[in-house]
Short mmCIF file of C-alpha atoms in Angstrom, two decimals:
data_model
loop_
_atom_site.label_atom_id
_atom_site.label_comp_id
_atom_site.label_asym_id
_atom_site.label_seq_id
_atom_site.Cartn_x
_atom_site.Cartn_y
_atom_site.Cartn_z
CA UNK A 170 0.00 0.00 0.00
CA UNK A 171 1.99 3.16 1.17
CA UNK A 172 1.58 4.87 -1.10
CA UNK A 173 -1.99 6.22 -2.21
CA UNK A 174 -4.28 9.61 -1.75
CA UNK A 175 -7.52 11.77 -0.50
CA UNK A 176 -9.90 14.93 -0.47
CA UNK A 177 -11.54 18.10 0.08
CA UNK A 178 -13.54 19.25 2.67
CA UNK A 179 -17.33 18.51 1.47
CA UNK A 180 -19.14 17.89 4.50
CA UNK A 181 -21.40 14.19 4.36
CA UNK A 182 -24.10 14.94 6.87
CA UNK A 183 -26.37 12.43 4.75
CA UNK A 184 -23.07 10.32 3.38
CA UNK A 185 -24.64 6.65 4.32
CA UNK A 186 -27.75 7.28 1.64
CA UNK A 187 -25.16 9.33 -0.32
CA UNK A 188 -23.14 6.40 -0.45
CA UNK A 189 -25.37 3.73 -1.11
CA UNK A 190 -26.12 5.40 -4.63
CA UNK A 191 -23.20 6.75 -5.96
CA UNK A 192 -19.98 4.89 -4.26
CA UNK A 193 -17.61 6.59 -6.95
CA UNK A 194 -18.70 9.96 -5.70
CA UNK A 195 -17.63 8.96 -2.32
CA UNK A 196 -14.13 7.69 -3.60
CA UNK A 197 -13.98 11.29 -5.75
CA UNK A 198 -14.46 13.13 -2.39
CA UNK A 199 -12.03 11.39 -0.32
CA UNK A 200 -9.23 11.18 -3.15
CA UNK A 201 -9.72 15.20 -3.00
CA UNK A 202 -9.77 15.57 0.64
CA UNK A 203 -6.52 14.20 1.50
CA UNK A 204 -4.85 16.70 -0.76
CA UNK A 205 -6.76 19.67 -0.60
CA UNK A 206 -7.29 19.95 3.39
CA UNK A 207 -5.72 21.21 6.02
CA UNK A 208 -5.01 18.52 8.69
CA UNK A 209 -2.56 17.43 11.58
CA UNK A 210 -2.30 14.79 13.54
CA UNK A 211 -0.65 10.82 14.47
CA UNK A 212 -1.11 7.88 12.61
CA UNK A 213 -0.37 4.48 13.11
CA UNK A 214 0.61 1.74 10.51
CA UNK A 215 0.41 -1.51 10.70
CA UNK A 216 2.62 -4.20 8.23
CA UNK A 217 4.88 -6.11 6.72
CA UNK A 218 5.43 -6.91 10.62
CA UNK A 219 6.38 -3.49 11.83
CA UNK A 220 4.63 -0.97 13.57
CA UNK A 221 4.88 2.81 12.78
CA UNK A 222 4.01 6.01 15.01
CA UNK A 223 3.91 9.11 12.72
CA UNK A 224 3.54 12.42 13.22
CA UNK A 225 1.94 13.67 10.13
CA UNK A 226 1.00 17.41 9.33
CA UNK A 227 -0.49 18.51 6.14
CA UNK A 228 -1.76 21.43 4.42
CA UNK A 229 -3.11 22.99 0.80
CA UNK A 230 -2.49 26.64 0.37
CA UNK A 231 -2.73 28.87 -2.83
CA UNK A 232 -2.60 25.63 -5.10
CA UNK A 233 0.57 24.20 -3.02
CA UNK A 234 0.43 20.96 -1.37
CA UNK A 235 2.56 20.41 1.68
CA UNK A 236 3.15 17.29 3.85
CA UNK A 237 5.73 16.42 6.87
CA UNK A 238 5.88 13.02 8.11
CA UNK A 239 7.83 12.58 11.77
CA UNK A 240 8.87 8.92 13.06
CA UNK A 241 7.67 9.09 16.64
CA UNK A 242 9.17 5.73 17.24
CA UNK A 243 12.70 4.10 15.58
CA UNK A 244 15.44 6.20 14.18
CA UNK A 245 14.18 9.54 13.96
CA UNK A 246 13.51 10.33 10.36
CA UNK A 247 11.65 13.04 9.00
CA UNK A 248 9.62 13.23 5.17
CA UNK A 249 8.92 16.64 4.13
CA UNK A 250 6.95 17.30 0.88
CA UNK A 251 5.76 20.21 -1.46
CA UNK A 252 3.92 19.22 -4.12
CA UNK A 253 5.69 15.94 -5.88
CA UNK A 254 9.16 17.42 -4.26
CA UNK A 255 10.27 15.10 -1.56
CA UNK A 256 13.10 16.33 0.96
CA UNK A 257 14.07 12.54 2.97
CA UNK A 258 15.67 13.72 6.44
CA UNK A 259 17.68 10.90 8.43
CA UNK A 260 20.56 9.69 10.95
CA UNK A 261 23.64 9.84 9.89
CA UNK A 262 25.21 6.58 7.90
CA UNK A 263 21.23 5.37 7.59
CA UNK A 264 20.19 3.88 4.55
CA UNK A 265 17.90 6.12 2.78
CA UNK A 266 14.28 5.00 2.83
CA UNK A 267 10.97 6.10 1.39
CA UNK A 268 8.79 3.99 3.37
CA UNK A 269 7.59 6.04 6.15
CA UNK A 270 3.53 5.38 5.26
CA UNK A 271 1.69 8.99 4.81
CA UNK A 272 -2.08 9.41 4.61
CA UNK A 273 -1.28 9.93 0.97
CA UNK A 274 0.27 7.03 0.78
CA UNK A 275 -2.99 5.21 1.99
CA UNK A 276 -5.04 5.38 -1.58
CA UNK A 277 -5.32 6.99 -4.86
CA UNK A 278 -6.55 10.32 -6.15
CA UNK A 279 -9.13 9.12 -8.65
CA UNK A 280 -10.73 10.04 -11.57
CA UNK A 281 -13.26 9.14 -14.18
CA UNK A 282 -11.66 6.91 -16.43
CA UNK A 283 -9.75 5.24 -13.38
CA UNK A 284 -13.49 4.68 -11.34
CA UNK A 285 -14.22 2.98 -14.86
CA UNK A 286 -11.47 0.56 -14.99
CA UNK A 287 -11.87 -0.11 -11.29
CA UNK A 288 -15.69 -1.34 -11.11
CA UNK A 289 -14.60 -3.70 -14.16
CA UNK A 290 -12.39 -5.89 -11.73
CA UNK A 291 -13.58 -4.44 -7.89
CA UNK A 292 -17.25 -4.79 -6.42
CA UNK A 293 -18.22 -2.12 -3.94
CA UNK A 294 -20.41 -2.97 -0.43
CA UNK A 295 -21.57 -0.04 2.18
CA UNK A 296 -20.05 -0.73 5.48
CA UNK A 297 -22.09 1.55 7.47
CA UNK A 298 -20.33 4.39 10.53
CA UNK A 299 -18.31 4.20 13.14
CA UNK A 300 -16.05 6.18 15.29
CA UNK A 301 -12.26 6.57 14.22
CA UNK A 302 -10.02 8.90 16.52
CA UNK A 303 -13.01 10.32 17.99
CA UNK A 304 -14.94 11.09 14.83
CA UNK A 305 -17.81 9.83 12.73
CA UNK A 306 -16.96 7.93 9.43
CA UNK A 307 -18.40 5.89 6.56
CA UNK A 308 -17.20 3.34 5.63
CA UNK A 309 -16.64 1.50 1.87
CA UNK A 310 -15.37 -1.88 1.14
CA UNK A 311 -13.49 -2.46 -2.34
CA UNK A 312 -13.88 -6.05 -3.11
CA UNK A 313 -11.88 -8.04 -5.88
CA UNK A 314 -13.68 -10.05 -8.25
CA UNK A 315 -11.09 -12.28 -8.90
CA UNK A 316 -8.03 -13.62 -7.28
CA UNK A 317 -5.33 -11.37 -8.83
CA UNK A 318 -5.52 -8.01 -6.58
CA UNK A 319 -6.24 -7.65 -3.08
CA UNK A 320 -9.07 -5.48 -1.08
CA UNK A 321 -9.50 -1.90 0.50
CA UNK A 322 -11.73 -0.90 3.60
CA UNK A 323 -11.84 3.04 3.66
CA UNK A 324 -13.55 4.79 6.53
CA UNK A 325 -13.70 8.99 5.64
CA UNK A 326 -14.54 11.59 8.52
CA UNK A 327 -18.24 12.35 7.10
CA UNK A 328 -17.43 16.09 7.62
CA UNK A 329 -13.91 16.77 6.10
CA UNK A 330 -14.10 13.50 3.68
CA UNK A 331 -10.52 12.84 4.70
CA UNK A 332 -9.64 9.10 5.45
CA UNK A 333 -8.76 8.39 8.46
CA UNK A 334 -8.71 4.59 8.17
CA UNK A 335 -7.46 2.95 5.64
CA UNK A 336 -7.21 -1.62 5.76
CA UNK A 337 -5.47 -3.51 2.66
CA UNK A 338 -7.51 -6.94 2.84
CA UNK A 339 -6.05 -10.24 1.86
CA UNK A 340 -8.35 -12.43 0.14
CA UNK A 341 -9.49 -14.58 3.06
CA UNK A 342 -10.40 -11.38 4.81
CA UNK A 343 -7.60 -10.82 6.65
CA UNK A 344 -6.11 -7.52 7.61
CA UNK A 345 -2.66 -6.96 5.56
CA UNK A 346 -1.70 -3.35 5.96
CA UNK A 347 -3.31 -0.80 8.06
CA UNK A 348 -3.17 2.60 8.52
CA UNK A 349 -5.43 4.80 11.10
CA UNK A 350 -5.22 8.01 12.69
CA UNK A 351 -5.59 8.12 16.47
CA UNK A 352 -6.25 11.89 17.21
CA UNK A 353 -6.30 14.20 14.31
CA UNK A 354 -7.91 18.18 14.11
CA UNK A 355 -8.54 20.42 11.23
CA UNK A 356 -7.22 23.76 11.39
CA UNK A 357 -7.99 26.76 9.38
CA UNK A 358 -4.32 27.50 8.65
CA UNK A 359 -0.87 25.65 9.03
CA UNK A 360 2.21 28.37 9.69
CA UNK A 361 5.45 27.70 7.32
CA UNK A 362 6.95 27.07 10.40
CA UNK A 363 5.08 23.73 10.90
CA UNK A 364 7.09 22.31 7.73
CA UNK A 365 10.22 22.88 8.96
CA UNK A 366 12.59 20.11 9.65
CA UNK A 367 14.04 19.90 13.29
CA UNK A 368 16.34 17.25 13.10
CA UNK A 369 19.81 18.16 15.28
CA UNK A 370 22.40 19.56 12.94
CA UNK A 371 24.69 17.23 11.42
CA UNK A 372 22.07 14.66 9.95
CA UNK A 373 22.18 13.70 6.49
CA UNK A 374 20.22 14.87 4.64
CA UNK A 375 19.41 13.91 1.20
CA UNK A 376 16.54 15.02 -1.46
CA UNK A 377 15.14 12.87 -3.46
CA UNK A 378 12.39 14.08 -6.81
CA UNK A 379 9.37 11.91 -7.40
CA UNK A 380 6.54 11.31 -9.42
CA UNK A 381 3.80 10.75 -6.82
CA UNK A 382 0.81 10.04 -9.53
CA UNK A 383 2.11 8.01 -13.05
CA UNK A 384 0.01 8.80 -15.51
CA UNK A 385 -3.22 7.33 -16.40
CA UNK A 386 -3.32 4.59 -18.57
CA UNK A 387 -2.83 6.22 -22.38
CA UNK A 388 -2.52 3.02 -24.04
CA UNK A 389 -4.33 -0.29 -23.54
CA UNK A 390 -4.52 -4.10 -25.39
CA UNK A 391 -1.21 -6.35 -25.36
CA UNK A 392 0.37 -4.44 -28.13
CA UNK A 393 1.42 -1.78 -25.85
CA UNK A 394 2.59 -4.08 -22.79
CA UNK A 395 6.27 -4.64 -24.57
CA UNK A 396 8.76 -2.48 -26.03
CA UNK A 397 10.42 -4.24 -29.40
CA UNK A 398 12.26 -6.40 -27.43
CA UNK A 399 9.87 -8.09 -25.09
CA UNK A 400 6.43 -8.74 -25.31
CA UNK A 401 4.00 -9.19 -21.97
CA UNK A 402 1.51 -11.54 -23.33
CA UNK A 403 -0.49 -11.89 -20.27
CA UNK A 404 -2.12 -9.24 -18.20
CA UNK A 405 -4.69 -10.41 -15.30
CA UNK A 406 -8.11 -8.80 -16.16
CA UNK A 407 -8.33 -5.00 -15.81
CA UNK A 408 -4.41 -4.23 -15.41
CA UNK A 409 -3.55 -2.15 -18.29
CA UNK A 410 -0.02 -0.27 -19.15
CA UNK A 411 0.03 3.16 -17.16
CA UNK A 412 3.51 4.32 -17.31
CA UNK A 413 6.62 3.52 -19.24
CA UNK A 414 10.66 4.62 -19.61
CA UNK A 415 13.81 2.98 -20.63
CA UNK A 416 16.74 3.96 -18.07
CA UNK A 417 20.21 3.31 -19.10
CA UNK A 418 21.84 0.72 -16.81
CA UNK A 419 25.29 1.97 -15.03
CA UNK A 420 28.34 1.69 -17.36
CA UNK A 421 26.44 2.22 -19.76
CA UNK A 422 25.67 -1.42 -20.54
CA UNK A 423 22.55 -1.08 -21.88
CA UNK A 424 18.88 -0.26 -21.01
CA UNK A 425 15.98 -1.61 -18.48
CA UNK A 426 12.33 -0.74 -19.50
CA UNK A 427 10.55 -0.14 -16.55
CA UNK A 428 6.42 -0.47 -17.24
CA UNK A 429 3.85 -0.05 -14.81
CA UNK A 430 0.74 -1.99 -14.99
CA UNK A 431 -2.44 -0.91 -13.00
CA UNK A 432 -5.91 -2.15 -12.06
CA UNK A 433 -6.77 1.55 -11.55
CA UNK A 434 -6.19 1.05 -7.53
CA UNK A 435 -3.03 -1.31 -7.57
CA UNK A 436 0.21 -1.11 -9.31
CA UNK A 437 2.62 -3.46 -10.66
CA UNK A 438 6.58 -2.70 -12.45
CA UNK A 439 8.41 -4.52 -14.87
CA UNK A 440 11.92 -4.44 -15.42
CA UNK A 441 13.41 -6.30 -18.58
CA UNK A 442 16.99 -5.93 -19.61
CA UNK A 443 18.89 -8.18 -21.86
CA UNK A 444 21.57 -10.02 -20.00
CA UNK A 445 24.66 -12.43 -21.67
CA UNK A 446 22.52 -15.34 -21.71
CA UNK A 447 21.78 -17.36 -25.13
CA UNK A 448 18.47 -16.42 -27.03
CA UNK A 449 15.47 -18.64 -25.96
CA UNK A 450 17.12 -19.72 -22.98
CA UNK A 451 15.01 -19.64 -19.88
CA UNK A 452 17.07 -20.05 -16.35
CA UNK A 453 15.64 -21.00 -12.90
CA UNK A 454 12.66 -19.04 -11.79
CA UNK A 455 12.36 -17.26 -7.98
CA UNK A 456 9.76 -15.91 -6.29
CA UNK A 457 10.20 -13.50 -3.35
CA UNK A 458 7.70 -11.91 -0.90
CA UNK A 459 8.05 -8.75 1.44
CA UNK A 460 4.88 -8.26 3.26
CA UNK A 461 2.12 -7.72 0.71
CA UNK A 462 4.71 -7.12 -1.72
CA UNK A 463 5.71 -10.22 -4.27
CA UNK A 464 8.71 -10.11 -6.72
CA UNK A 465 9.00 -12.68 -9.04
CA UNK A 466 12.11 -13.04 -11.59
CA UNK A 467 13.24 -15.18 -14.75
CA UNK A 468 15.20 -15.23 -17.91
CA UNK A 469 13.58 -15.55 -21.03
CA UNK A 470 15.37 -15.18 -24.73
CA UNK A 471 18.02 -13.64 -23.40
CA UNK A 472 16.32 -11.13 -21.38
CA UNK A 473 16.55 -10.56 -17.08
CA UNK A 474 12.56 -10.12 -16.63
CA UNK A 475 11.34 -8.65 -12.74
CA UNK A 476 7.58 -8.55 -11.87
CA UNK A 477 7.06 -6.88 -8.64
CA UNK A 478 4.36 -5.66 -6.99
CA UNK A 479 1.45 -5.39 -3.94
CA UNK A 480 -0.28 -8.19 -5.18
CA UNK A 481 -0.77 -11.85 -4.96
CA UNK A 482 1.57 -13.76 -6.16
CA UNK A 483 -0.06 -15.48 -8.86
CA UNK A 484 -0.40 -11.94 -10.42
CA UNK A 485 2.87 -11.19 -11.11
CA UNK A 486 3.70 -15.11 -12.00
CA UNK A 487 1.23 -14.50 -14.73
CA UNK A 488 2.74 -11.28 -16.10
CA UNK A 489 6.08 -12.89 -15.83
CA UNK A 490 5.16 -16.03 -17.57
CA UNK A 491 3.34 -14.23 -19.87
CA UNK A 492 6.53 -12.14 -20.84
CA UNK A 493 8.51 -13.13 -24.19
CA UNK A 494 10.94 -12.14 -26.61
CA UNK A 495 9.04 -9.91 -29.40
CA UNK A 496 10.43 -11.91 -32.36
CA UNK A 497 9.28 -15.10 -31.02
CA UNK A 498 5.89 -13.49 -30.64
CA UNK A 499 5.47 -12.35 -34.11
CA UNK A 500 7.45 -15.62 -35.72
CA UNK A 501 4.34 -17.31 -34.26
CA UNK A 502 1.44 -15.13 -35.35
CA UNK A 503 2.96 -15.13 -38.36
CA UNK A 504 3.35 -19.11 -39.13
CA UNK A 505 0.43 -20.86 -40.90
#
């Protein structure tokens, strides 16, 4: 999960009728909410067996979107954010990490064409109010309809529309990932002081640009899942290509494609690069798994292929068994 989004400050007085007819308006509001309020408070996260206390501040002014992040438990470590510019603050000699979970980070900002391609592969079900950090919420479950993704339980403060609970479910039901604020208030302004770091001199410090949001999907069907060198002739209903770039590798030895497959609410990468290995020879397969998080690697024609993702892992064994050298693919729709 870490990383998706939410919205503006709409208030739901009659949200659990609202709901019941229009669920996509719900998931417009809170995808808004999260980015255009003003909000501060501490969240806990819950996953890939490790528990996070965060103190998380947050505010939209004049267009700009600010965010800090403070660990209130481990190595003190600090995420400050304006816009899609992220500033990572840490101890000295720490490996740099971008994993500190935000309230961003707990779904995606959606939009038309994305609440399309969702309710294609996702079933929605009202799960009624309840109290989170003190405040009334509705909730929404986002259900798979197949085995390939996993579920969401959102509960959004039925005045601001902000989450402030947000479950990844496994497909027996289970709890995966969770993130929920314990106390959290709403003020009218935010100082500039607030989003200033105040780590003790001498920490490293490094900064780090991102692209928060890929771009929605501009190109669908398998013909644009490959680049001319390797072909993904597999995609799990609904995932579709979303993002794509060739990076040179270091010393210059070539290139890795990286594409990004999505669902509309999940994402997946692929990294092909062509490694010394004869064509049409496929090596030993692996499959790895970090919390909710499944990699799965091969060789195929010559090419390195890595399928990663918050998914099951019979999602990304299907994209990577899917994957295969672009010649071979056309040789074979072209024989008789």
């Amino acid at each position: 999960m870490r990383g998706r989004a939410f919205l503006g400050a709409l208030a739901l007085a009659a949200a659990p009728t609202a709901f019941a007819a229009d669920p996509a308006d719900f998931l417009v509001r809170i995808g808004e909410a999260a980015r255009n309020s003003n909000y501060q408070g501490v969240i806990i996260y819950q996953g890939d067996d490790m528990l996070e206390t965060m103190r998380v501040t947050h505010r939209f002014k004049e267009g700009t979107e600010h965010e800090r992040v403070q660990s209130l438990n481990g190595d003190p470590r600090e995420i400050l954010k304006e816009n899609n510019k992220v500033i990572c603050l840490l101890p000295k000699d720490r490996k740099l990490t971008m994993n500190l979970p935000t309230p961003k980070a707990l779904f995606p900002a959606l939009s038309a064409e994305r609440l399309q391609q969702i309710s294609q592969v996702y079933e929605f079900k009202d799960l009624g109010t309840a109290r989170v950090a003190g405040r009334n919420c509705q909730g929404l479950a986002i259900a798979p309809r197949d085995q390939f993704r996993y579920g969401y339980e959102i509960w959004a403060d039925q005045q601001s529309s902000v989450p402030l609970k947000v479950s990844l479910i496994g497909r027996n039901g289970s709890v995966l990932e969770q993130m929920m604020f314990t106390e959290i208030e709403f003020p009218s302004s935010i100082p500039d002081s607030a989003f200033r770091p105040q780590l003790p001199p001498g920490e490293t410090r490094q900064v780090v640009q991102m692209i928060e949001n890929p771009p929605l999907p501009q190109q669908t069907g398998l013909a644009a899942a490959g680049n001319a060198g390797l072909r993904l002739d597999r995609l799990p209903p609904g995932y579709r290509v979303a993002f794509r770039e060739l990076r040179p590798l270091p010393g210059g030895q070539g290139q890795v494609e990286h594409v990004v497959l999505s669902d509309g609410l999940s994402a997946i990468s692929v990294f092909s690069a062509m490694k010394a290995a004869p064509p049409g020879n496929v090596q030993a397969q692996s499959v790895s798994q970090m919390g909710t998080v499944h990699a799965y690697r091969r060789m195929v024609g010559g090419f390195h292929v890595t399928v990663v993702g918050e998914a099951p892992q019979e999602t990304v064994r299907m994209i990577g068994d899917g994957a295969k050298p672009a010649a071979r693919v056309e040789a074979a729709a072209a024989a008789p």
